[in-house]
Short mmCIF file of C-alpha atoms in Angstrom, two decimals:
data_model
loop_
_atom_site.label_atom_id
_atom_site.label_comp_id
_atom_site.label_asym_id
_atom_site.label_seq_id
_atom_site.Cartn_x
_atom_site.Cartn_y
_atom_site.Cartn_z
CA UNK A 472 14.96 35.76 14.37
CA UNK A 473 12.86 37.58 11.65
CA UNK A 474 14.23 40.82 12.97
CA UNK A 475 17.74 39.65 12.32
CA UNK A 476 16.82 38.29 9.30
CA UNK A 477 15.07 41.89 8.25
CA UNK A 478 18.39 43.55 9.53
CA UNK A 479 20.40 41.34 6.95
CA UNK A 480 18.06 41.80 3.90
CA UNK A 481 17.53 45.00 4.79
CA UNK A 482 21.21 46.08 4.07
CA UNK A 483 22.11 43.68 1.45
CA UNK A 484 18.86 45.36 -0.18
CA UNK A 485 20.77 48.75 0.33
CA UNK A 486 23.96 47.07 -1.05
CA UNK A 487 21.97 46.06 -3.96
CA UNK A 488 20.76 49.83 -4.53
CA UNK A 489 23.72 51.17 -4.26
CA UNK A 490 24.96 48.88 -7.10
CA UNK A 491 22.30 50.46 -9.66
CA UNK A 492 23.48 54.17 -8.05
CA UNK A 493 26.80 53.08 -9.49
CA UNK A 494 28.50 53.89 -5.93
CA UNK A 495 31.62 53.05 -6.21
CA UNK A 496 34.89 51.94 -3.11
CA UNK A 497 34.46 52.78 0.18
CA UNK A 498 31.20 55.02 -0.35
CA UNK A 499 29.59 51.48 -1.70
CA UNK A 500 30.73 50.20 2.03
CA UNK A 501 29.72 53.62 3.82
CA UNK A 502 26.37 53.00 2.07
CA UNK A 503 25.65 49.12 2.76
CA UNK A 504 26.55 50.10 6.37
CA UNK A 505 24.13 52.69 6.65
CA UNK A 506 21.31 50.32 5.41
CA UNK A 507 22.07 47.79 7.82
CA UNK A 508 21.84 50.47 10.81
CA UNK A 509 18.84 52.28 9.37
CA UNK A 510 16.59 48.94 9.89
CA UNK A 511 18.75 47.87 13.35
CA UNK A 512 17.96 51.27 14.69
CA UNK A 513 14.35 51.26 13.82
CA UNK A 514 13.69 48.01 15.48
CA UNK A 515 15.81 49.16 18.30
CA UNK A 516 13.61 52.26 19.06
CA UNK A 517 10.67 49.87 19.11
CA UNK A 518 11.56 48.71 22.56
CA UNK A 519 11.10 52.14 23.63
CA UNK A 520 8.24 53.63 21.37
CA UNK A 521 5.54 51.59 19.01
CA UNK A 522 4.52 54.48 16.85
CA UNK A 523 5.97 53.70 13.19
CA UNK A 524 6.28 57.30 12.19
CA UNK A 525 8.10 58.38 15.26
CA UNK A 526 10.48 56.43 14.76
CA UNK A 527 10.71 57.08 10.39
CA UNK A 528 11.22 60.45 11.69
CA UNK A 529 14.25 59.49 14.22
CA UNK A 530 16.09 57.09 12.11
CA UNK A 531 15.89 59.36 9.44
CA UNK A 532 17.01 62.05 11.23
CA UNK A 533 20.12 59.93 12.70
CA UNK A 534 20.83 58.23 9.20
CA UNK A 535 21.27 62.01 7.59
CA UNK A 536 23.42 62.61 10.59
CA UNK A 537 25.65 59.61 9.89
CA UNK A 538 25.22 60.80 6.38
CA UNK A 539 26.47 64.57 6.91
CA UNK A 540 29.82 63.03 8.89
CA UNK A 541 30.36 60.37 5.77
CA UNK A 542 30.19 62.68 3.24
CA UNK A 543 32.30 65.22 4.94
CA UNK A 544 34.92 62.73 5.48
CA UNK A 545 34.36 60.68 1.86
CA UNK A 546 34.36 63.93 0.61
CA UNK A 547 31.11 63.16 -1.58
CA UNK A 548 27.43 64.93 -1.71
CA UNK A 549 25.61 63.82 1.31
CA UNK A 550 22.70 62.45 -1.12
CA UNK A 551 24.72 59.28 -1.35
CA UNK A 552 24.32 57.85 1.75
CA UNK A 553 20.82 59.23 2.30
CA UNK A 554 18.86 57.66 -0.65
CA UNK A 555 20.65 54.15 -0.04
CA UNK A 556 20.44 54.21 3.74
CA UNK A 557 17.22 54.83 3.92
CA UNK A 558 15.89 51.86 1.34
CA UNK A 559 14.86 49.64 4.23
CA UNK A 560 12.58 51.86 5.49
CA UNK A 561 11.17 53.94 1.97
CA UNK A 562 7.42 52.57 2.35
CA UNK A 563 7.51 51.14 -1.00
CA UNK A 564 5.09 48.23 0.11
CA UNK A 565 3.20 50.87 1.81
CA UNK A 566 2.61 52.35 -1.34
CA UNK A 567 1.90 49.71 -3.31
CA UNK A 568 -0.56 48.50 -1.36
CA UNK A 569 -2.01 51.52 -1.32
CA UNK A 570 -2.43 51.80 -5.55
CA UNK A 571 -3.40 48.18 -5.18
CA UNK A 572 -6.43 48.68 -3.42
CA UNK A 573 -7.64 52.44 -5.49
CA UNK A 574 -7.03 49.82 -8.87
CA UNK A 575 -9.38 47.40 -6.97
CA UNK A 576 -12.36 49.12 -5.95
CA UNK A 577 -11.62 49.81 -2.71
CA UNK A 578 -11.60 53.51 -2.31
CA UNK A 579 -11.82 53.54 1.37
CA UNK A 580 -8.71 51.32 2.41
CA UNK A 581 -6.96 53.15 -0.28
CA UNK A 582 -6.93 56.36 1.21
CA UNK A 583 -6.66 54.91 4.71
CA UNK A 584 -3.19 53.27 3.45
CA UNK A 585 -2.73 56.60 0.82
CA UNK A 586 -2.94 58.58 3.78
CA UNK A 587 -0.50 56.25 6.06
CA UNK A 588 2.11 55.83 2.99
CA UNK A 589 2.01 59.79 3.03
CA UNK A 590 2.96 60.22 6.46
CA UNK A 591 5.69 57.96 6.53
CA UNK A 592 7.71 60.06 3.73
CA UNK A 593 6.62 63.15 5.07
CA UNK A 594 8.50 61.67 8.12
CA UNK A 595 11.50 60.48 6.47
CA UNK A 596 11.75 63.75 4.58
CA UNK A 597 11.21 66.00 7.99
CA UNK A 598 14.26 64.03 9.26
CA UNK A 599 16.70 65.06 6.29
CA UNK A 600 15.18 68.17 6.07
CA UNK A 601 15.96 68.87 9.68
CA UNK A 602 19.44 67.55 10.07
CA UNK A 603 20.55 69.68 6.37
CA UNK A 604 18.96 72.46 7.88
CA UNK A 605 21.33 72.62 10.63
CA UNK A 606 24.57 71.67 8.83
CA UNK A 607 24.25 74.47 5.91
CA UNK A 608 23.08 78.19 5.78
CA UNK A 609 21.65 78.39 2.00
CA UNK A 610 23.02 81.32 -0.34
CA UNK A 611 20.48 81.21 -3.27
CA UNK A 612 21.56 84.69 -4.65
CA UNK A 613 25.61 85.38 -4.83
CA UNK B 1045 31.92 84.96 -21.04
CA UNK B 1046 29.04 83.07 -23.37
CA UNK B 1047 31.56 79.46 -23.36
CA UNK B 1048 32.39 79.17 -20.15
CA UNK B 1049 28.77 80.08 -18.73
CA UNK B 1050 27.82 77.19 -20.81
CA UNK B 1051 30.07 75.18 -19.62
CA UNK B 1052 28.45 75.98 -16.14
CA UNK B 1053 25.20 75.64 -17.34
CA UNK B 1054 26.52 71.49 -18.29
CA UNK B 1055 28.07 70.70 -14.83
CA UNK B 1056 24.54 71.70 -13.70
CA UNK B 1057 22.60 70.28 -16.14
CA UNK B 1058 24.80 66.75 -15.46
CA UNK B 1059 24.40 67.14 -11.80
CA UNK B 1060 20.61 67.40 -12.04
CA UNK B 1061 20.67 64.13 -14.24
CA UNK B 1062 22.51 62.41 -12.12
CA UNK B 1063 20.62 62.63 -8.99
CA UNK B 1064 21.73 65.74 -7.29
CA UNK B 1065 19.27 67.61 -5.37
CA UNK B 1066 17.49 70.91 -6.76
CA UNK B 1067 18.64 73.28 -4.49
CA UNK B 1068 22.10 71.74 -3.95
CA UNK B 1069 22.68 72.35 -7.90
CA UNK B 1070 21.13 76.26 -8.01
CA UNK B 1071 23.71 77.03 -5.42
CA UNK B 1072 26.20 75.31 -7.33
CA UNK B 1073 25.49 76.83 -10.68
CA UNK B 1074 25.20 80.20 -8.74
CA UNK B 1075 29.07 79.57 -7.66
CA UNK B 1076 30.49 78.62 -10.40
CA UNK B 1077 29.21 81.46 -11.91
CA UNK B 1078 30.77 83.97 -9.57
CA UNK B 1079 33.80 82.52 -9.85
CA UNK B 1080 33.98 82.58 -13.06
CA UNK B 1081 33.08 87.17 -13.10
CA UNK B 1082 29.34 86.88 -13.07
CA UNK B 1083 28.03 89.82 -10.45
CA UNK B 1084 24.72 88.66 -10.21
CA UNK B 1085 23.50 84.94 -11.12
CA UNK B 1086 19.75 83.83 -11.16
CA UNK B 1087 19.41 80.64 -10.89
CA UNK B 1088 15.96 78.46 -11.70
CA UNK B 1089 15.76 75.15 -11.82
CA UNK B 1090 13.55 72.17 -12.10
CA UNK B 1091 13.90 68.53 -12.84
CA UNK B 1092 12.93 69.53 -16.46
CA UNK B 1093 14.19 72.74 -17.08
CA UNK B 1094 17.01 75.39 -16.22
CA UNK B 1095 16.86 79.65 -16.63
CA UNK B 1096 20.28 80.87 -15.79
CA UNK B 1097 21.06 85.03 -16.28
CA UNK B 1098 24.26 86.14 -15.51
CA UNK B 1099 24.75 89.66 -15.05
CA UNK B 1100 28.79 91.27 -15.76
CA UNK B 1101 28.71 94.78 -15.53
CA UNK B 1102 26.85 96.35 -18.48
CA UNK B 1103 26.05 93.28 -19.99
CA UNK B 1104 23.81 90.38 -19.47
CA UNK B 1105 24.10 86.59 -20.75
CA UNK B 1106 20.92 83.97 -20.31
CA UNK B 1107 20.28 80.13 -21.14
CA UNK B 1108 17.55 77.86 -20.49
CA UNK B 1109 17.97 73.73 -20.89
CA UNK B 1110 15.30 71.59 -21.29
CA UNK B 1111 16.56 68.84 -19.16
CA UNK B 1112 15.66 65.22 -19.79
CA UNK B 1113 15.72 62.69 -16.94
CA UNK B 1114 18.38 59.76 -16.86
CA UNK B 1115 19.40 57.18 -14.35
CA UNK B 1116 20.78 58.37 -11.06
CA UNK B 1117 25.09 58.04 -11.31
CA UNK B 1118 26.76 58.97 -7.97
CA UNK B 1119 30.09 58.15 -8.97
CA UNK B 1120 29.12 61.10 -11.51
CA UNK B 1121 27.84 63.45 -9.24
CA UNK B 1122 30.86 62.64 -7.06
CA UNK B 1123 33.01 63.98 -9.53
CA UNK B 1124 30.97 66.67 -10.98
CA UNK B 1125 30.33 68.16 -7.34
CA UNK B 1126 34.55 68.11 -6.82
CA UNK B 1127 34.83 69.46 -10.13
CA UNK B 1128 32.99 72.55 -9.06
CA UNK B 1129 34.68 73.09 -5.94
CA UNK B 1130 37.93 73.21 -8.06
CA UNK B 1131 36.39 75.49 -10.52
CA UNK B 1132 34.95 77.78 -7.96
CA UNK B 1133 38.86 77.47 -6.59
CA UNK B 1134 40.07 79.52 -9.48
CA UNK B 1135 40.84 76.74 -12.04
CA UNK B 1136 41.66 77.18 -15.54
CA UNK B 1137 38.86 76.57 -17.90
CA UNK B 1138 40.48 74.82 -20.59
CA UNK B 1139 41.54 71.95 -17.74
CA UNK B 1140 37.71 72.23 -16.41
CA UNK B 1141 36.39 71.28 -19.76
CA UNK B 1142 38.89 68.46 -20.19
CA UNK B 1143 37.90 67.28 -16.53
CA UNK B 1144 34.15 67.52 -17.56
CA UNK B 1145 34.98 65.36 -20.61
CA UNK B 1146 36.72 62.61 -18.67
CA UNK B 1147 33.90 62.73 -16.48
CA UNK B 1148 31.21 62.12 -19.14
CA UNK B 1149 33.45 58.98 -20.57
CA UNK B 1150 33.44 57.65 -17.45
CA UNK B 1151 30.98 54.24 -17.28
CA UNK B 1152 28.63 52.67 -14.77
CA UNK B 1153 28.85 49.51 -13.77
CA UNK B 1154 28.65 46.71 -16.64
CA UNK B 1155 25.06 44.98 -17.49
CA UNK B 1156 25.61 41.88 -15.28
CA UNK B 1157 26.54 43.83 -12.46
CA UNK B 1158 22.99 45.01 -12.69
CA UNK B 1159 21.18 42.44 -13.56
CA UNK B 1160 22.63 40.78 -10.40
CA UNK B 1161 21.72 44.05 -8.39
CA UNK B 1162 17.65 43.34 -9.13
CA UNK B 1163 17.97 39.76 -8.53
CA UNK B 1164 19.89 40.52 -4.31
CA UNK B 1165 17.08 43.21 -4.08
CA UNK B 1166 14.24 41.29 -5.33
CA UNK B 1167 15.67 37.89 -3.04
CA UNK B 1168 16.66 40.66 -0.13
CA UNK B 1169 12.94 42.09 0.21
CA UNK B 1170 10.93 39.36 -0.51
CA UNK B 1171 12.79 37.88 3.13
CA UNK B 1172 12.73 41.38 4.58
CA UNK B 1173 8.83 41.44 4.37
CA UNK B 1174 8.48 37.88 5.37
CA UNK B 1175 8.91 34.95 2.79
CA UNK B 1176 10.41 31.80 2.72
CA UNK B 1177 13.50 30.28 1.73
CA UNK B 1178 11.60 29.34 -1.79
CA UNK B 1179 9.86 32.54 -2.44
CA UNK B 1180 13.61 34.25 -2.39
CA UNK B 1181 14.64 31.65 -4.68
CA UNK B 1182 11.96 32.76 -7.19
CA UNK B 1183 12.24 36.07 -5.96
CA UNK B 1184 15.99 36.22 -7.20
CA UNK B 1185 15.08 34.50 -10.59
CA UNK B 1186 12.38 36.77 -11.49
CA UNK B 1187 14.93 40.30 -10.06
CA UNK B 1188 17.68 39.19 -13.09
CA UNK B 1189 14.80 39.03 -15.49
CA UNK B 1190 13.20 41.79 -14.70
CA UNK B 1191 16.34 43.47 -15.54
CA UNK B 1192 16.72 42.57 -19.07
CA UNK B 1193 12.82 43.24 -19.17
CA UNK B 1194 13.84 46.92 -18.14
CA UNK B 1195 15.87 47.15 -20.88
CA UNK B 1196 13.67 45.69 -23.41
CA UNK B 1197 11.03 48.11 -22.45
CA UNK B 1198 12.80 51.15 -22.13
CA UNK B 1199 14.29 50.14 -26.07
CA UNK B 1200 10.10 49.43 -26.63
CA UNK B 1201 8.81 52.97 -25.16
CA UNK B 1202 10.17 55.93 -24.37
CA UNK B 1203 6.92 56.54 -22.60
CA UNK B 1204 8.07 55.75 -18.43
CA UNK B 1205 4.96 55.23 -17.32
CA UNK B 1206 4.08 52.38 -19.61
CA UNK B 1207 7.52 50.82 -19.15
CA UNK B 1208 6.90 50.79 -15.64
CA UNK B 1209 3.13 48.61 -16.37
CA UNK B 1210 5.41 46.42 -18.67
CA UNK B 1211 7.78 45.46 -16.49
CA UNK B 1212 5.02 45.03 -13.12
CA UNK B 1213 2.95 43.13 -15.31
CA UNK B 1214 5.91 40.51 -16.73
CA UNK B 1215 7.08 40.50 -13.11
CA UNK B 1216 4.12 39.58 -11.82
CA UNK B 1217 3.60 36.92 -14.80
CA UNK B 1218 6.49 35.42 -13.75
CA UNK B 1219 5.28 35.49 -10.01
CA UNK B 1220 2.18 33.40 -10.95
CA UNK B 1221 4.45 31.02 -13.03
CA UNK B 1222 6.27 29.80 -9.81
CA UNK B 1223 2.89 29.58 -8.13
CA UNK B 1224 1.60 27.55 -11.02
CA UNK B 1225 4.33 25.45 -10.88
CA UNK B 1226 4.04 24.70 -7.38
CA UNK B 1227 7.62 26.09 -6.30
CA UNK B 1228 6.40 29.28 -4.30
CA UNK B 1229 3.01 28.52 -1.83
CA UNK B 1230 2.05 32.47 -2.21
CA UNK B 1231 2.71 35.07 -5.28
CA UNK B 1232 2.73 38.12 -2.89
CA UNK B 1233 5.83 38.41 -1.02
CA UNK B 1234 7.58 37.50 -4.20
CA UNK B 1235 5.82 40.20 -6.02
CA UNK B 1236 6.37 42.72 -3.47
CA UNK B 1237 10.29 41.69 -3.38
CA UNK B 1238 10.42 42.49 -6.94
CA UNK B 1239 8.11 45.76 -7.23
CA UNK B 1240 10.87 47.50 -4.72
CA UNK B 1241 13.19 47.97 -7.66
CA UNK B 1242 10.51 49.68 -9.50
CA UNK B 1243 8.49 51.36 -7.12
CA UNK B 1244 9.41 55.07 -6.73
CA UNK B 1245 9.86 55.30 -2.84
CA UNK B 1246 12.83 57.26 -2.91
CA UNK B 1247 10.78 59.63 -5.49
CA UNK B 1248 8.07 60.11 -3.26
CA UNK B 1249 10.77 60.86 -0.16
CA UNK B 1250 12.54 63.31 -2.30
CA UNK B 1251 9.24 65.32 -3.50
CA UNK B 1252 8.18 65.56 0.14
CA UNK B 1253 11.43 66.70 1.06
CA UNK B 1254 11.77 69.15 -1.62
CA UNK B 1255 8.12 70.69 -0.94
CA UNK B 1256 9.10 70.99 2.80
CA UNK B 1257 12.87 72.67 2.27
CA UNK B 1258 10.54 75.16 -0.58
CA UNK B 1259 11.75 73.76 -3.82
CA UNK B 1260 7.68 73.65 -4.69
CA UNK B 1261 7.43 73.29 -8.67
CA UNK B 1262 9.75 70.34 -8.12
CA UNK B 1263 8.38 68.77 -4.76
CA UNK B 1264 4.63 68.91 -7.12
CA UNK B 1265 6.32 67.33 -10.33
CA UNK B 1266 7.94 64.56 -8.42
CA UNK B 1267 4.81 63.84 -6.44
CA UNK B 1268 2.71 63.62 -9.45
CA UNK B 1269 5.51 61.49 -10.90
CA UNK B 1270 5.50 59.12 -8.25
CA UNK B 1271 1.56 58.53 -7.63
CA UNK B 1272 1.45 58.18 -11.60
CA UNK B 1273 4.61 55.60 -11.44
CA UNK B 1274 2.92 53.90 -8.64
CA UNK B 1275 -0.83 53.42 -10.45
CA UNK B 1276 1.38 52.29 -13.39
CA UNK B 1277 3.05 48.82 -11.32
CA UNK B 1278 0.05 48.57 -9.53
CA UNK B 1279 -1.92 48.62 -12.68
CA UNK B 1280 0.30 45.88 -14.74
CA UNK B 1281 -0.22 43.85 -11.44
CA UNK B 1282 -3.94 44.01 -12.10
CA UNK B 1283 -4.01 43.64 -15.77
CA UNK B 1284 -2.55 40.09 -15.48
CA UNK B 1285 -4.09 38.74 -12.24
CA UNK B 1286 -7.16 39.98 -14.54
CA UNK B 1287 -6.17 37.87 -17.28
CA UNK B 1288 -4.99 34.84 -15.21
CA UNK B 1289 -9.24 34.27 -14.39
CA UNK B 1290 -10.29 36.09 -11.48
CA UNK B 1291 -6.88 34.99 -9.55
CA UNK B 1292 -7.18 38.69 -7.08
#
């Protein structure tokens, strides 16, 4: 039941971002979409594998997929569906709980969480990083 | 050559602004530029600053922006980015700059659109990490003020950091206000719900992705940006559980 319930918030929560992005038609439903699967997937893979950042690093790397093939067929930068998609599972609470306990005195739980917060961007960012990589050769220098 | 390179130099600038990543806008820039005669363009850029030199045959052309943030736009950067396809298609520059004009009338959605944005977040995430029916309820109230707070303290301080402890520490005001008045049993998931709009998760992503793809001046601003944003909200949360007597 909660996991539904996450699954729901989670994309309206998307939806909600991709308001204040000012995303407009069908990206704005491309986007919500991909917030709902971002948080469906992730609870999905946790039948197979319990390791959270595993699993940041595979939904990320299927949600920039997804991402590539919307934005090739919206026509639109890719960033779009990334940076909404992904809102579910930016650790946000992660890091606030993190600042939270440095503010309170508690230097040892703060890097313990600091730390934790860390590697769950660094494994949403290997995941878009990866999945770019392969769709474009960069040309810094025409 | 000087006009139109300029007129590169603001597609970029725009595209930066409006949430376009750093590398995706030097190649851009670096296009444009060929298209438009350039037979050398170097490109630098980071969130805060552009260098662009152009090289055509025996002469040389450079401009730097200083490049102040603003609030991500995709619809903008959806027509920016097609604008420079077109432009790097051959089209005619007076029709480019009327594009880019019609682009930079162009509005995002009205206030109350927004203001209804925080509140479904705020509601959204305070369920999503585990609160009741009542905490979304309060949740949602506190999201479409902290909107108009947003706006009062960006008008207050251009300073972002501070805006960011002004707006944590009415949020979480308001937070203790519902506890207070016995509506909510707990102050955190309501609190949590309604840091997500503010917290800079997405900036943290992005700087880790931007170190890791070798954009490293920007990856290191962003970073800084976001542990500095984050000590901010955590900070206003402090300051008025603090005030409220010992309440932590």
């Amino acid at each position: 039941m909660i996991q539904l319930i996450q699954i729901i918030t989670g994309g309206l929560g998307a939806l909600g971002f991709a308001l204040l992005f000012n995303i407009r038609g069908r990206k704005l439903v491309a986007a919500a979409i991909g917030g709902f699967l971002s948080w469906g997937i992730f609870l999905g893979l946790g039948f197979i594998m319990p390791g959270e950042p595993i699993r940041y690093f595979l939904v990320s790397a299927i949600i920039s997929l997804y991402s590539e093939i919307m934005a090739r067929w919206l026509r639109t930068p890719t960033t779009t569906f990334i940076i909404t998609a992904l809102i579910p599972l930016i650790p946000g609470g992660s890091l606030y709980y993190t600042m939270s306990a440095a503010l309170g005195g508690d230097m040892a739980d703060a890097v313990t969480r600091g730390l934790y917060t860390l590697e769950l961007a660094a494994a949403l960012a290997l995941g878009i990083v990866l999945v770019s990589a392969l769709f474009r050769v960069r040309k810094r220098h025409l | 050559m000087k006009n139109s390179f300029g007129l590169v130099m603001d597609i970029g600038e725009q595209m930066l602004i409006s949430g376009a990543e750093v590398h995706r806008v030097e190649e851009s820039v670096a296009r444009m530029s060929a298209a438009l005669g350039a037979d050398r363009a170097d490109v630098f850029i980071i969130t805060s600053s552009m260098i662009l030199t152009v090289f055509c045959g025996e002469s040389s052309y450079t401009e730097t922006r200083r490049v102040t943030a603003g609030g991500t736009d995709i619809e903008r950067l959806h027509r920016l980015n097609h604008l420079c396809r077109r432009i790097c298609g051959g089209l005619d520059l007076a029709e480019a700059r009327d594009e880019f004009a019609s682009i930079m009338s162009q509005k995002p959605y009205p206030l109350w659109v927004e203001v209804a944005a925080y509140g479904l977040i705020a509601a959204c995430f305070t369920l999503f990490f585990g609160g009741g029916i009542a905490e979304g309820g309060v949740a949602l109230a506190i999201g479409l003020i902290l909107r108009l707070t947003v706006l009062v303290s960006d008008r207050l301080t251009s300073n972002k950091i501070f805006a960011k402890f002004l707006c944590s520490f009415v949020s979480t005001a308001l937070a203790f206000c519902g506890l207070w008045l016995g509506l909510i049993p707990t102050v955190d998931k309501v609190i949590i719900g309604n840091i997500m709009t503010l917290i800079p998760g997405i900036g943290l992503t992005n700087s880790l992705r931007d170190l890791i793809i070798g954009d490293s001046m920007t990856g290191a601003l962003r970073l800084i940006e976001a542990v500095l944003a984050a000590l901010a909200i955590a900070g206003g949360y402090l300051a008025f559980a603090l005030f409220g007597g010992g309440l932590l």
